[in-house]
Coordinates of C-alpha atoms in Angstrom, one line a residue:
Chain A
X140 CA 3.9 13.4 -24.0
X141 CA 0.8 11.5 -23.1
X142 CA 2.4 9.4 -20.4
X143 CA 4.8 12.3 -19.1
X144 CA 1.2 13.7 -18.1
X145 CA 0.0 10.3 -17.0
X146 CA 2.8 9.6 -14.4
X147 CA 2.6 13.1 -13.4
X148 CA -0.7 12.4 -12.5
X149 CA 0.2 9.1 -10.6
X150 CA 3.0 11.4 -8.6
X151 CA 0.2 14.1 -7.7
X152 CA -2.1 12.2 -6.9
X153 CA 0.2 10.2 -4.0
X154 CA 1.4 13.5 -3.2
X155 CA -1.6 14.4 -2.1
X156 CA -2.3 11.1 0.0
X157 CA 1.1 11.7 1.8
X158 CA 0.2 15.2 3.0
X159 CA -3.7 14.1 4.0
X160 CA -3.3 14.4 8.0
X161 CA -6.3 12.3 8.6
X162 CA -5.2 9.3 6.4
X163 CA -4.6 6.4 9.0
X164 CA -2.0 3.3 6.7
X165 CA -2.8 0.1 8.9
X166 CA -2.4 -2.0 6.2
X167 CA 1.3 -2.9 6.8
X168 CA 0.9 -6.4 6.5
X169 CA 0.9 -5.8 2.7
X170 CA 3.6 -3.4 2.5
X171 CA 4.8 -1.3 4.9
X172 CA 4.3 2.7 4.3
X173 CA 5.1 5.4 4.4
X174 CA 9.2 4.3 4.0
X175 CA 11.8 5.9 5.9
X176 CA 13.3 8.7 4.7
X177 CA 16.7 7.3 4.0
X178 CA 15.5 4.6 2.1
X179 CA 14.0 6.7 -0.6
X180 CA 17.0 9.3 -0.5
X181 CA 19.4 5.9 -1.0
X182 CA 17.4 4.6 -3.5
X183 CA 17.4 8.6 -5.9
X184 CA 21.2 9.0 -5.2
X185 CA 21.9 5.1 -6.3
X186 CA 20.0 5.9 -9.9
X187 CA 21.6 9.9 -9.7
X188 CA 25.2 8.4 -9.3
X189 CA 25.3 4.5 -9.8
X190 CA 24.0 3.0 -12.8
X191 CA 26.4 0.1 -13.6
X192 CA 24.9 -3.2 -14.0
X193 CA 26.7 -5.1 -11.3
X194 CA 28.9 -8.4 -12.5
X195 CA 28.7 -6.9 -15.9
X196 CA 31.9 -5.6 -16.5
X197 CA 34.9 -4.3 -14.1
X198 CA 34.9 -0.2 -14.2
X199 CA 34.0 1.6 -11.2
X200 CA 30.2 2.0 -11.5
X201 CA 29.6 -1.9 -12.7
X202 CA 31.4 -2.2 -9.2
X203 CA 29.7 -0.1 -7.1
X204 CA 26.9 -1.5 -7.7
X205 CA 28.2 -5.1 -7.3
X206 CA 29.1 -3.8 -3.8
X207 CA 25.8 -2.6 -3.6
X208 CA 24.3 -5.8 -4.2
X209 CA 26.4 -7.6 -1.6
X210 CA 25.9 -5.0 1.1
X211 CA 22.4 -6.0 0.9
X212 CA 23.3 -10.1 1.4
X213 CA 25.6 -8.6 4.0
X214 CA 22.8 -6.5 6.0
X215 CA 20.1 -9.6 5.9
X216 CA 22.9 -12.1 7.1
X217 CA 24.0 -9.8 10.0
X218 CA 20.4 -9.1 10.7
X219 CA 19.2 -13.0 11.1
X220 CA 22.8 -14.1 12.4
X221 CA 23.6 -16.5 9.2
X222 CA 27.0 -17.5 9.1
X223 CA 27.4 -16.8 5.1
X224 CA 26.3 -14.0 3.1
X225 CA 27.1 -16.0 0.1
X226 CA 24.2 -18.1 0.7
X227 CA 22.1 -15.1 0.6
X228 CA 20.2 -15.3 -2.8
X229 CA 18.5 -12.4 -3.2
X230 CA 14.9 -12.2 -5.2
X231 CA 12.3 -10.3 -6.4
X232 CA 10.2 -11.1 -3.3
X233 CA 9.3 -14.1 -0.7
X234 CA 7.3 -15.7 -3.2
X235 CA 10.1 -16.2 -5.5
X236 CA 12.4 -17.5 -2.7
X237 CA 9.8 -19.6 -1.5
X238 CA 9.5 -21.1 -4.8
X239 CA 13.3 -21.8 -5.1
X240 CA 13.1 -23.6 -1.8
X241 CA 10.3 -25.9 -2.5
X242 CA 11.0 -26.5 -6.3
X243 CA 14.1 -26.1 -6.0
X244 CA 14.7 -28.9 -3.1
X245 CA 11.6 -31.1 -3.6
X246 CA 11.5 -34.4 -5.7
X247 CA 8.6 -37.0 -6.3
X248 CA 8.4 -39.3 -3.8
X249 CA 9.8 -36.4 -1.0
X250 CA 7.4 -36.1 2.1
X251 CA 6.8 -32.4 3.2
X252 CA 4.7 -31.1 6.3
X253 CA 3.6 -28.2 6.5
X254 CA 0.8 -26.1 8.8
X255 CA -2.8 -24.9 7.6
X256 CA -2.4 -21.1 8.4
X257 CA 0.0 -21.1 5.3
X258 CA -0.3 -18.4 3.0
X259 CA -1.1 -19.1 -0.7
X260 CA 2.9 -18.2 -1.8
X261 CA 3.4 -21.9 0.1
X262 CA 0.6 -23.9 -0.2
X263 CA 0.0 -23.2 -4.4
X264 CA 3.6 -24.3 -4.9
X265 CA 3.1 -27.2 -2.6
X266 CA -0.5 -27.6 -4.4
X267 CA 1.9 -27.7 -7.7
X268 CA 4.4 -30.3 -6.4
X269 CA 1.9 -32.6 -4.9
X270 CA 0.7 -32.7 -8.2
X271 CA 4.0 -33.8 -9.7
X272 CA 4.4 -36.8 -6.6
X273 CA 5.5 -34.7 -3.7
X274 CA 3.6 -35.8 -0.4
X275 CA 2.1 -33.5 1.9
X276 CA 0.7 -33.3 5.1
X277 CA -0.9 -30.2 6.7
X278 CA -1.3 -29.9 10.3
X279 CA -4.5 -28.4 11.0
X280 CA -3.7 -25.5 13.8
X281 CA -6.8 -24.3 16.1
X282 CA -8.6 -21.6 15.2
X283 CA -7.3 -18.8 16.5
X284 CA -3.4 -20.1 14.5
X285 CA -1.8 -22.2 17.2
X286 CA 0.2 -24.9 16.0
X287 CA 1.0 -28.1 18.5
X288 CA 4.7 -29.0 17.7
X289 CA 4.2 -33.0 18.7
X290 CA 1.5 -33.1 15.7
X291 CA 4.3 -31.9 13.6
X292 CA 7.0 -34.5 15.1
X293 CA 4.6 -36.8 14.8
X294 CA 3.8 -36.9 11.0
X295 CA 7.6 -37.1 10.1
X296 CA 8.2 -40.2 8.1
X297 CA 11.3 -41.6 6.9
X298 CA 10.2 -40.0 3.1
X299 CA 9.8 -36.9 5.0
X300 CA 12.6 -34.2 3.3
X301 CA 11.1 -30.9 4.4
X302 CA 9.0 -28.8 7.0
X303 CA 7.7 -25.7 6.0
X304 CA 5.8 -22.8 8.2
X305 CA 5.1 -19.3 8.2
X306 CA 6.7 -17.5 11.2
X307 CA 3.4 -16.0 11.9
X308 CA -0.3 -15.9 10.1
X309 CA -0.8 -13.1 7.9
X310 CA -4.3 -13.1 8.9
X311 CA -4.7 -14.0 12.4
X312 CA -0.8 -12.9 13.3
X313 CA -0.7 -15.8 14.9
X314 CA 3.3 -16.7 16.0
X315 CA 4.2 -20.3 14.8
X316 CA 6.5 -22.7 17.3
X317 CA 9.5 -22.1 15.1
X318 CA 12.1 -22.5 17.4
X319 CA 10.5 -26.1 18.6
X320 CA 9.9 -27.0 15.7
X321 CA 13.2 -26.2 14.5
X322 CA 15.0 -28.6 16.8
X323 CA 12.6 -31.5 15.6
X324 CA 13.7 -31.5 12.7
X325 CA 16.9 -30.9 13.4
X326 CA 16.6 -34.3 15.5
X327 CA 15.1 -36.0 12.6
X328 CA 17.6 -34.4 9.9
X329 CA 14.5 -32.8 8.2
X330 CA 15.2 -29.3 6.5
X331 CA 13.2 -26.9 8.1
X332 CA 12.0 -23.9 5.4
X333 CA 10.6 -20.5 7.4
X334 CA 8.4 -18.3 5.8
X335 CA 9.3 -14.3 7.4
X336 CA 7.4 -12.7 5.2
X337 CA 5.4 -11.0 8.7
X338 CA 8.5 -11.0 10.6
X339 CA 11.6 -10.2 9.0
X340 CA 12.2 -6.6 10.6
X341 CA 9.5 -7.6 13.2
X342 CA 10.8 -9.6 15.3
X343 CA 14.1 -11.0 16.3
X344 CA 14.9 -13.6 14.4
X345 CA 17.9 -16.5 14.6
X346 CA 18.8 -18.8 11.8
X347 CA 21.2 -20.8 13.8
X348 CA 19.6 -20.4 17.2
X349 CA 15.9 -21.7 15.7
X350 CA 17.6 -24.2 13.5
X351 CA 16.4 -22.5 10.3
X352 CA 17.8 -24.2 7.4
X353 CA 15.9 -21.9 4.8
X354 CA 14.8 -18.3 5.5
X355 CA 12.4 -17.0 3.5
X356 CA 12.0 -12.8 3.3
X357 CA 10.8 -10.1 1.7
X358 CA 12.2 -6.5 1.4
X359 CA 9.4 -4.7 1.1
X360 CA 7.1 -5.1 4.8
X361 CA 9.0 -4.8 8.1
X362 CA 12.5 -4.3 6.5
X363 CA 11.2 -1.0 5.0
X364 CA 12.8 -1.3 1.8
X365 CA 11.0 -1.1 -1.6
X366 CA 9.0 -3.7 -3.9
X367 CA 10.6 -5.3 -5.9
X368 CA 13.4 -7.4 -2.9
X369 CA 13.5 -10.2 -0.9
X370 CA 15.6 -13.4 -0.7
X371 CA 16.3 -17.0 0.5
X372 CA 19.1 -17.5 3.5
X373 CA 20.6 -21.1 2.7
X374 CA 21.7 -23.0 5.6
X375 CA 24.9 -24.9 5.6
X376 CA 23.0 -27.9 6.2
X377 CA 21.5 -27.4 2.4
X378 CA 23.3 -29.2 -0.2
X379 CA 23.5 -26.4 -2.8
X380 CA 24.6 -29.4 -5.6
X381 CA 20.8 -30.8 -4.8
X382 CA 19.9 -27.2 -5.3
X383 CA 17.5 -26.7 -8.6
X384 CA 17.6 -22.7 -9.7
X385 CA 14.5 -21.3 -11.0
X386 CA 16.0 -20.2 -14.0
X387 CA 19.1 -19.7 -15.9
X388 CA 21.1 -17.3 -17.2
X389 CA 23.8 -14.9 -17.3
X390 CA 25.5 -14.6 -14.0
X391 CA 28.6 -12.3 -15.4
X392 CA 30.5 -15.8 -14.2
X393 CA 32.0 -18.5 -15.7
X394 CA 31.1 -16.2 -19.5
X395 CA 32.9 -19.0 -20.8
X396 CA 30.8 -22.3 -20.2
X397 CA 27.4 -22.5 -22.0
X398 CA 26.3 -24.0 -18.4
X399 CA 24.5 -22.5 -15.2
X400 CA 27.3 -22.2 -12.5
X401 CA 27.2 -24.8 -9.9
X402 CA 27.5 -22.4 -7.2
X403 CA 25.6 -20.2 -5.1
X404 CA 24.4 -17.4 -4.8
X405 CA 24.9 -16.8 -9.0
X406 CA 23.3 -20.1 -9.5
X407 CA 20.5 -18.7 -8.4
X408 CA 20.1 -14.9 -9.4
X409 CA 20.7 -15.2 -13.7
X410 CA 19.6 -11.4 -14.9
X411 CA 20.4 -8.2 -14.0
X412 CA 19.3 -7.8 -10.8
X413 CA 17.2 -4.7 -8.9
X414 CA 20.0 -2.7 -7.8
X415 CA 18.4 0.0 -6.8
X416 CA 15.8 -1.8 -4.9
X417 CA 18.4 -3.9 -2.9
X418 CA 20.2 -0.3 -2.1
X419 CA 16.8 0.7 -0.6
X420 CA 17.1 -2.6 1.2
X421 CA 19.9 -1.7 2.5
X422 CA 18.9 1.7 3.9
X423 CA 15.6 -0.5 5.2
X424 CA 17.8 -3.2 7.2
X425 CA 19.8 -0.2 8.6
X426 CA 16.7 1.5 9.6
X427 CA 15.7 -0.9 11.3
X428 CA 18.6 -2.1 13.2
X429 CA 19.2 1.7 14.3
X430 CA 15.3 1.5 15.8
X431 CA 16.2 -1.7 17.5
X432 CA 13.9 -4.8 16.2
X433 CA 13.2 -5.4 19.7
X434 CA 12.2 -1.7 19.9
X435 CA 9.7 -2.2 16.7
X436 CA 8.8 -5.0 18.3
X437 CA 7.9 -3.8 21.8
X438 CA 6.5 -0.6 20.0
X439 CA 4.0 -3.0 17.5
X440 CA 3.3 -5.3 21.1
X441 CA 2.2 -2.5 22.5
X442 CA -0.1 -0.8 19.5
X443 CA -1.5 -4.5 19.4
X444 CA -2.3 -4.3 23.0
X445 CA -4.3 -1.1 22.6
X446 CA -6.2 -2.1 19.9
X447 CA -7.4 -5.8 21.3
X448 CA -8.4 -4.1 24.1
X449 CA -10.6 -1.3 22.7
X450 CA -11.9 -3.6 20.6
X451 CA -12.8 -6.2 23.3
X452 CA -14.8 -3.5 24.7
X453 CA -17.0 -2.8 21.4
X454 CA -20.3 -4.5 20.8
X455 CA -20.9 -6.3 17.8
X456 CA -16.6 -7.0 16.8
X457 CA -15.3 -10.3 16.7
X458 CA -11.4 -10.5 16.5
X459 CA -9.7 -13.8 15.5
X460 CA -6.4 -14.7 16.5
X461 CA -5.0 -15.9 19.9
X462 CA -5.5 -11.6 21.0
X463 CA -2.1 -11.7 23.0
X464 CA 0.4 -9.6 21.9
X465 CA 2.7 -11.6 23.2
X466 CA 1.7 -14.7 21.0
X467 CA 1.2 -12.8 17.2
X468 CA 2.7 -10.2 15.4
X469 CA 1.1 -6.5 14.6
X470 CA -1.8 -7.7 12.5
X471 CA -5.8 -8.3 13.9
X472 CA -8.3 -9.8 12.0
X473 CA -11.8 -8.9 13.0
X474 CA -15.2 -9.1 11.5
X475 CA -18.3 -6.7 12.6
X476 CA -21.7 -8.0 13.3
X477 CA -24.6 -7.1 9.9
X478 CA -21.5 -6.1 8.0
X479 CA -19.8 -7.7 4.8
X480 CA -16.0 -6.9 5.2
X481 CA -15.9 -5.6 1.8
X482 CA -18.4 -2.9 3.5
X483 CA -16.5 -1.9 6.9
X484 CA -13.0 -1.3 4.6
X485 CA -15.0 0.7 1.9
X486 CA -16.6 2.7 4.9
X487 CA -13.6 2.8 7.0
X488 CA -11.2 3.9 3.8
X489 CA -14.0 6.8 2.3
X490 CA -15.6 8.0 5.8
X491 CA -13.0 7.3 8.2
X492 CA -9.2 7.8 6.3
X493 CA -8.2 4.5 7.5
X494 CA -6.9 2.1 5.4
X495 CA -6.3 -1.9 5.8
X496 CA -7.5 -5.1 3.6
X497 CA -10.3 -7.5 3.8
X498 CA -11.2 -10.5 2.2
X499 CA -8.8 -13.8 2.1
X500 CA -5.4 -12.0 2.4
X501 CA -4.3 -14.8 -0.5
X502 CA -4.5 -17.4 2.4
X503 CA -7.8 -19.8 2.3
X504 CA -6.2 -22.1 4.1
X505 CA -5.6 -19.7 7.2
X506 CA -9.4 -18.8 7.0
X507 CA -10.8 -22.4 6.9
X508 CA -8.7 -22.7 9.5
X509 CA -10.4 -19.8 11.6
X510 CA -14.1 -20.7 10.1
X511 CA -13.7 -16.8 8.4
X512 CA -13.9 -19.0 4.7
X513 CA -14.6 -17.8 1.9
X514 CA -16.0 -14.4 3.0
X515 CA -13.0 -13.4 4.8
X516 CA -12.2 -10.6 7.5
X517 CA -10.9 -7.3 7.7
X518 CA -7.5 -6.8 8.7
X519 CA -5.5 -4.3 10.1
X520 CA -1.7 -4.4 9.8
X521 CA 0.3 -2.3 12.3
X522 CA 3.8 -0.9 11.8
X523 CA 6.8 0.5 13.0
X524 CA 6.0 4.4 12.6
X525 CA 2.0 3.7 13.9
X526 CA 1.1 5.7 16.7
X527 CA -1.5 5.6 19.7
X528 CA -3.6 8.3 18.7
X529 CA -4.2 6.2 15.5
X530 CA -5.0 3.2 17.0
X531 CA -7.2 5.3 19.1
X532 CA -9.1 7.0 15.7
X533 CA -9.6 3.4 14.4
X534 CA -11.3 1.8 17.4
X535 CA -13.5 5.1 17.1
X536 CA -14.3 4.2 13.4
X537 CA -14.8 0.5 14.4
X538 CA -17.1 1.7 17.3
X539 CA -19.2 4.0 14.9
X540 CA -19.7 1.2 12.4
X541 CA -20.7 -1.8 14.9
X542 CA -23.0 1.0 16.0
X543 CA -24.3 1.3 12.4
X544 CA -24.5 -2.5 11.9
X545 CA -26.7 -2.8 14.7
Chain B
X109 CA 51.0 -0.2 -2.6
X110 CA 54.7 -1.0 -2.5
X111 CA 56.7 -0.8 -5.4
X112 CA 57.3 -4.2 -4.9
X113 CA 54.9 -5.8 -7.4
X114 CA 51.2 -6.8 -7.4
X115 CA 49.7 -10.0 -7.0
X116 CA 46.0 -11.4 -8.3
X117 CA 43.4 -13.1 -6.7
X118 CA 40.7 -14.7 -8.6
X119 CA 37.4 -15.8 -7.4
X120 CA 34.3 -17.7 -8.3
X121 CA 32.7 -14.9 -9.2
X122 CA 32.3 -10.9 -8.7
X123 CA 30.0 -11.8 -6.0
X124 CA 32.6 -13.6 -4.3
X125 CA 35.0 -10.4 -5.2
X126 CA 32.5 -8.5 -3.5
X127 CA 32.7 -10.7 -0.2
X128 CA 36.8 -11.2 -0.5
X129 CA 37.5 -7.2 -0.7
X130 CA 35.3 -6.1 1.9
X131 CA 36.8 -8.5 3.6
X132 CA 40.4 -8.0 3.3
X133 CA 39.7 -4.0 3.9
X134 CA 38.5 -5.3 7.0
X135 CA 41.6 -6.6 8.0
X136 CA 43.6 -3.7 7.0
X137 CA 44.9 -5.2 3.5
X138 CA 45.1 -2.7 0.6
X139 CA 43.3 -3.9 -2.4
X140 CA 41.9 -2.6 -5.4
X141 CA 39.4 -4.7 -8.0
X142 CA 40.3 -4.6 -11.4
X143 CA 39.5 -6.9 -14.2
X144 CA 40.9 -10.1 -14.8
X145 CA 44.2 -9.9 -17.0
X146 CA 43.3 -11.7 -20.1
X147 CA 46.6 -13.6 -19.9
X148 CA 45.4 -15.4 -16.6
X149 CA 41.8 -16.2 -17.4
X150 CA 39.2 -15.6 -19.8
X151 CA 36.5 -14.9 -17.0
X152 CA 35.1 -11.7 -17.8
X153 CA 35.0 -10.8 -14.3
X154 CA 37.3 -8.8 -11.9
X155 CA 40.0 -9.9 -9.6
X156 CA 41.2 -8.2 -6.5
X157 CA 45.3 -6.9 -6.9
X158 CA 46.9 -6.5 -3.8
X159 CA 50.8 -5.9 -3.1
X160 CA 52.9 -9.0 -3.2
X161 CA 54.1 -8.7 0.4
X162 CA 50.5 -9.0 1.6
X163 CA 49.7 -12.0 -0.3
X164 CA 50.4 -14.4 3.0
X165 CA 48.0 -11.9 4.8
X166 CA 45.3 -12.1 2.2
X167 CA 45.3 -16.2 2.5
X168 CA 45.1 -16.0 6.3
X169 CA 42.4 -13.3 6.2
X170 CA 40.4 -15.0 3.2
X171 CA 40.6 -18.1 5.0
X172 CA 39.1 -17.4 7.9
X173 CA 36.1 -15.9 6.6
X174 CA 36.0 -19.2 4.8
X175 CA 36.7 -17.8 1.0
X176 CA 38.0 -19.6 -1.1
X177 CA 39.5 -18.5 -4.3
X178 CA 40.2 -19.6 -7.2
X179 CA 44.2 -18.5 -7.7
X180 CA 47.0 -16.3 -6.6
X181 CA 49.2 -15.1 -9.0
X182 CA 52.1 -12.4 -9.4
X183 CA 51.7 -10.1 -11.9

């Protein structure tokens, strides 16, 4: 029972992170932890008394789960106020419904825009289809993220089929122009693809009101649901016929025809899908809308507040990013004079408890963008259940390292 | 249900199920989701069965949420 004793292990040893009272998680931006209660409770009693694979077959536990499943398009298309939960596909993560976006919608010969604060989950698949014909154009932002909307309008060409932008920089936090930017290419009949990734759960957030054709989320950061989730919202402006799915499969429709269904969402989602992870969702989205996402968000404005400020007044730190809670989301990107970033989140992680990521954050672009290429920053990503007395502990760590550095 | 008789309505896919029944509970329409009767289809999905009398109410309430199904049949 070698691996009884190995996952044992695993379990203990998080057990014991959980319960250490001086362990500060400001790495949020990654994933968000710890996870509300609920969420884990809904996730045990879905494997304890569900179990069907949903589609699959028509007794009462295939079904429960199928309604799980669709509670979870339902909770996402309540939560961004799309019109359709059937154009909900639901994914393994953004990546995934980023791909299915771009690949799925993008031909030889198609023009797409795009910013350079992108993370690497748009610009390697753009990367890929520029490769295969695809145009591109990337607006170069300034370097604390801004992005000016008129450079955007004006690289639209009459080849131009697509804009794509993060909602904000998961390095500098940096909050992109959506909502301008939205009605350009609205004006121009340009689909516009949003990356949530930082924002879902974050901050409000309006399909129809920002003219978001294609909404790009995962489960797993400020929705507080597991690993493992995410999705695509599909406008009605998208024409699901022009639609190219990632893979096929079986759907547990159409069992009949040898061919992928023509229609959404099942075109899209062949396999079984995570059920249990989307019934975490679930109890994530609910979380969340129970808190209020202009709650979390005035709570994370606030945190962010407190920490620019503390660290304004520290000798020796350098934060990126336009240091305005009002303009970026929960995440700060700093560097500390006569120290390597690799160094300060060792240091802070083993002498201080506090834990966040350095390096490139899987977005190059983002850091040539703020000159922090190719060694990077450290970052910390605040969340929902961070307090005050923790942003306090970390600008005390930060202060005794710049002292250190010195 | 009534004694009256059931009637089926099929859809795209259990997905669509999914959306139609919560929908129709919504509007107060008694509906259960069973499989679909091999001697309609050969999907290997499920249906929703509702009472015959509500059949006009499940059009009116499908089509406003913008459903659409595949078939309504008496069974």
């Amino acid at each position: 029972m070698r691996h009884t004793a190995l996952a044992q292990t695993w379990f203990l040893s998080l057990r014991q992170g959980r319960q250490d009272p001086d362990m500060i998680y400001f790495d949020n931006a990654a994933t968000t932890w710890p996870k509300p209660p609920q969420v884990i409770e809904t996730m045990v009693q879905c494997m304890e008394q569900g179990g069907g694979n949903p589609g699959r077959a028509g007794h009462r536990l295939a079904l429960e789960a199928g309604r799980i499943v669709y509670a979870a398009r339902r909770a996402v298309a309540e939560l961004v106020n799309a019109p359709d939960p059937m154009r909900v596909v639901l994914t393994a993560n953004v990546t995934e419904a980023l791909n299915l976006a771009l690949h799925g919608l993008l031909r030889p010969g198609d023009h797409v825009i795009t910013s350079s604060m992108e993370h690497n989950s748009v610009m390697r698949p753009l990367r890929a289809l520029e490769a295969e014909g695809v145009e591109l154009t990337v607006i170069a932002c300034s370097p604390d993220g801004a992005l000016d909307p008129g450079e955007v309008e004006a690289a639209i060409r009459a080849r131009t089929a697509m804009i794509v932008l993060t909602h904000a920089s998961n390095v500098a936090g940096t909050l992109l122009p959506i909502a301008e930017v939205g009605q350009i290419a609205r004006r121009h009949g340009v689909l516009f693809l949003v990356d949530a990734a930082q924002t879902a759960g974050a901050c409000p957030l309006d399909v129809q009101s920002a003219a978001i054709d294609l909404l790009a989320f995962t489960g797993h950061k400020s929705l507080y649901g597991p690993m493992g989730t995410g999705g695509l919202v599909i406008g009605p402006r998208v024409n699901a016929d022009r639609l190219r799915p990632l893979k096929q499969g079986g759907t547990g429709s159409r069992s009949e025809l040898e061919h992928q269904p023509a229609f959404l969402p099942d075109m899209c989602e062949s396999g079984t899908p995570n059920v249990v992870g989307l019934a975490g969702l679930v109890a994530g989205v609910d979380w969340v809308r129970r808190r209020g996402v202009e709650a979390i968000r005035a709570h994370e404005m606030a945190l962010t507040r407190r920490l620019l400020d503390g660290l304004a007044a520290i000798r020796g730190v350098r934060v990126y990013g336009p240091q305005n809670p009002q303009q970026q989301v929960a995440v700060v990107s700093l560097r500390i004079d006569g120290m390597a970033p690799d160094e300060i989140g060792l240091r802070l992680d083993e002498e201080h408890g506090i834990l966040c990521r350095v390096g490139l954050h899987c977005a190059p672009a983002a850091h040539r963008t703020m000159g922090t290429f190719p060694t990077g920053t450290v970052r910390f990503g605040l969340g929902a259940l961070n307090t005050a007395d923790e942003v306090d502990a970390s600008l005390a760590a930060v202060d005794c390292l710049a002292r250190k550095g010195q | 249900m009534s004694g009256m008789g059931y009637a089926v309505i099929l859809l795209p896919s259990t997905s669509h199920a999914m959306h139609a029944e919560a929908t129709l509970k919504q509007a107060g329409i008694a509906c259960k989701m069973i499989p679909v009767p091999r001697h309609i289809s050969s999907d290997c999905g499920v249906c929703i069965r509702i009472a015959r009398e509500d059949r006009e109410a499940a059009r009116a309430a499908l089509a406003a949420a913008g459903i659409a199904w595949e078939g309504m049949h008496d069974c």
